[in-house]
Tab-separated table of C-alpha atoms in Angstrom:
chain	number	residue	atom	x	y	z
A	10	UNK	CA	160.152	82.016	61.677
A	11	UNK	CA	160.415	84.506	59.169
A	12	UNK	CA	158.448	82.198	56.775
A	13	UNK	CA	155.306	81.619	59.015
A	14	UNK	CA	155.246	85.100	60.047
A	15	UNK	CA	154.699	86.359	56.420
A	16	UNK	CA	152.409	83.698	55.940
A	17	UNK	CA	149.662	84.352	58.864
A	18	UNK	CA	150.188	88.374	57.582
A	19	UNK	CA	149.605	87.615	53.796
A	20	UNK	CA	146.458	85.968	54.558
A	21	UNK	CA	145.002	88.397	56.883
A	22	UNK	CA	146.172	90.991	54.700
A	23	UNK	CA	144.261	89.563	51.681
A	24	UNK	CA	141.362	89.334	54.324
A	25	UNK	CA	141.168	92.615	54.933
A	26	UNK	CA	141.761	93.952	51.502
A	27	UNK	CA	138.734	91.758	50.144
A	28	UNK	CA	136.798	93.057	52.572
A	29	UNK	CA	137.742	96.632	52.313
A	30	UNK	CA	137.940	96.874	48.455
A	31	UNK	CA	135.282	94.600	47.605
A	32	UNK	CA	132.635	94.494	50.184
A	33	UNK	CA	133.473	91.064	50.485
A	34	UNK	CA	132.688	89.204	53.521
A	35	UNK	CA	136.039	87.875	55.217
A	36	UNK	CA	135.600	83.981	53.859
A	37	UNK	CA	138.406	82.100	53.301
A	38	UNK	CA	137.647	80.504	50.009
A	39	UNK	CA	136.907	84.390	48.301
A	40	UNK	CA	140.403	84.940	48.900
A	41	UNK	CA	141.749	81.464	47.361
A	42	UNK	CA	142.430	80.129	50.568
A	43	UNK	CA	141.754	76.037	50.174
A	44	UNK	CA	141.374	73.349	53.082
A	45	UNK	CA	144.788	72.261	52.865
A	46	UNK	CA	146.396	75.885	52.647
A	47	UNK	CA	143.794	76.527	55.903
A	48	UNK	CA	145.346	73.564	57.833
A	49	UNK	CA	148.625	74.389	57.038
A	50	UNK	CA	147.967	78.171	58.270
A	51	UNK	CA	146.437	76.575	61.618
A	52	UNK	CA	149.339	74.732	62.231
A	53	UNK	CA	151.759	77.193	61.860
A	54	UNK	CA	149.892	79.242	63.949
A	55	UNK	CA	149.582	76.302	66.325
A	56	UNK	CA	153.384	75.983	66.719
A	57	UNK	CA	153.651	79.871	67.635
A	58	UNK	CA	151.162	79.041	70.431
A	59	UNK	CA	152.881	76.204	71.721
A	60	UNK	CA	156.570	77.801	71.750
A	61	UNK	CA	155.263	80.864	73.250
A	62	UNK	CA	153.004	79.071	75.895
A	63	UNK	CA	156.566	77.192	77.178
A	64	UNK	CA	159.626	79.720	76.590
A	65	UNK	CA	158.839	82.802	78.501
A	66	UNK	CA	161.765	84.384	76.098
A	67	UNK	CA	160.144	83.100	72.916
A	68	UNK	CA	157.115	85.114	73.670
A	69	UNK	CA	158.886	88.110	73.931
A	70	UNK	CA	161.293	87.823	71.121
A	71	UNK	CA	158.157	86.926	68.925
A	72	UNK	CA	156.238	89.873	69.809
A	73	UNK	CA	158.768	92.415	69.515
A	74	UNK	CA	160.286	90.716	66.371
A	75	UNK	CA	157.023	91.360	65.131
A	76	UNK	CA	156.508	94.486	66.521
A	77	UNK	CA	152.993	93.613	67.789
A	78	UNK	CA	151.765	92.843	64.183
A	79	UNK	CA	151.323	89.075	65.378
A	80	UNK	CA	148.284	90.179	67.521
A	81	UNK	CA	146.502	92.097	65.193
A	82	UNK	CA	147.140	89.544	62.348
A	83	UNK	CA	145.697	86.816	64.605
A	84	UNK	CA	142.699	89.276	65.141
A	85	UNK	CA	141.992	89.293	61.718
A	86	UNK	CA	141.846	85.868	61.477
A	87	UNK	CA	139.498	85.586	64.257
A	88	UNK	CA	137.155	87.829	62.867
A	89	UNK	CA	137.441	85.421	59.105
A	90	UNK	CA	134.851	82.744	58.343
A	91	UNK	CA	136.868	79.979	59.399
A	92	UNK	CA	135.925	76.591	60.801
A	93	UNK	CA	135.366	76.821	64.639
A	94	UNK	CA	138.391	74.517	65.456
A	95	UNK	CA	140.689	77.107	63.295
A	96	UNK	CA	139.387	79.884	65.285
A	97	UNK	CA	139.795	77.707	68.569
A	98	UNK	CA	143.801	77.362	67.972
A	99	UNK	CA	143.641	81.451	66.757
A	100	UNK	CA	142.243	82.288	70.123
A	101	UNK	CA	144.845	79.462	71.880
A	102	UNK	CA	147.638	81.538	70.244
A	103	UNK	CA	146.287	84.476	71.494
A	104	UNK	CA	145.848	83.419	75.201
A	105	UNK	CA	149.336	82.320	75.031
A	106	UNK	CA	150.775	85.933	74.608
A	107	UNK	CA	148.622	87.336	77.801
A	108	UNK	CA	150.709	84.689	79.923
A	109	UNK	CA	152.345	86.138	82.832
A	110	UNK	CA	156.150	86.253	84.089
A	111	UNK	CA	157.107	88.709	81.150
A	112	UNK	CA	158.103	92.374	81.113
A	113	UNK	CA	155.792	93.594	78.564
A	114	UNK	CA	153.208	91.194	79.876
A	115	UNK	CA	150.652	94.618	80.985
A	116	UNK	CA	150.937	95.848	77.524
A	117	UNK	CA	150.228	93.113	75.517
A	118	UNK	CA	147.169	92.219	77.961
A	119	UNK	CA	146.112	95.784	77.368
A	120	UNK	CA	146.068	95.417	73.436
A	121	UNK	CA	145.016	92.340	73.064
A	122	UNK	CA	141.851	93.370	75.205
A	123	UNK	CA	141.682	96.497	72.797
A	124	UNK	CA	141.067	94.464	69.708
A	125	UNK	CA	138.759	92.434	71.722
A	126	UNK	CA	136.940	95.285	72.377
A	127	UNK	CA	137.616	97.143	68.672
A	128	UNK	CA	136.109	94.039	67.302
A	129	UNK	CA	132.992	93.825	69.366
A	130	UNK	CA	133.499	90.111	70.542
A	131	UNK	CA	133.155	90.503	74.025
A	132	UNK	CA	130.014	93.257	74.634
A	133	UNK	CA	130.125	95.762	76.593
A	134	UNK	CA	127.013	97.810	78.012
A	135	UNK	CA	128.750	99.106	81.050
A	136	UNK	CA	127.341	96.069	83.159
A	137	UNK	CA	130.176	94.521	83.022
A	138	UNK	CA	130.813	94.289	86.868
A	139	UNK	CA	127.393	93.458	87.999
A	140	UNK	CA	125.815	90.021	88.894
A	141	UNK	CA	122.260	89.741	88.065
A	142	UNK	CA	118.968	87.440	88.835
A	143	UNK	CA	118.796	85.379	85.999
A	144	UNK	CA	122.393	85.619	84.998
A	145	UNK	CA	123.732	82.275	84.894
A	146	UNK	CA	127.056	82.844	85.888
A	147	UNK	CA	125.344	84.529	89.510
């Protein structure tokens, strides 16, 4: 576990440092990061979405163990030039820590909605709550 963990945290890490240091947009060929490397990073990333989605414990454990970091490293990823399916399985992962029937289950919900919000993927213009003409969820 140790392995993949360090893995998804070196490559955000080198994300945010080209992008930091060098004005870099976050693409994952500027930071050496190949097609094969990229698969292999999805499906490590993949198998922490599919433990935590079926062991309640697991979920926990892995969150803790990682003192949060997973979340935020799996937000950095999401906000990388990566293919769509890569981002798909980021966003899978991170659905699968908001899963309820764990004690910590309000405070991970609560972060994981502040980086959704810290990274402006969701907008919000205060309308949040309101149905309109036109809208076509209404």
């Amino acid at each position: 576990w140790r392995h993949i963990f360090d893995a998804i945290q070196d490559v955000a890490r080198r994300f945010e440092f080209a992008s930091q240091q060098h004005g870099m947009e976050r693409e994952a060929h500027l930071i050496g990061l190949d097609d094969k490397q990229l698969a292999l990073l999805v499906s490590q990333i993949d198998v922490i979405r599919t433990v935590v989605t079926y062991s309640r414990d697991a979920r926990v454990e892995i969150y803790a163990h990682t003192d949060g970091m997973i979340l935020h490293n799996l937000f950095v990823l999401l906000t990388c030039k990566i293919p769509a399916t890569a981002k798909a399985t980021v966003m899978r992962c991170i659905a699968a820590f908001a899963r309820p029937g764990v004690p910590n289950n309000t405070v991970v919900k609560a972060r994981i909605w502040d980086y959704l919000d810290s990274t402006k993927m969701i907008p919000n213009n205060g309308n949040c709550n309101r149905i309109t003409p036109g809208n076509p969820l209404s």
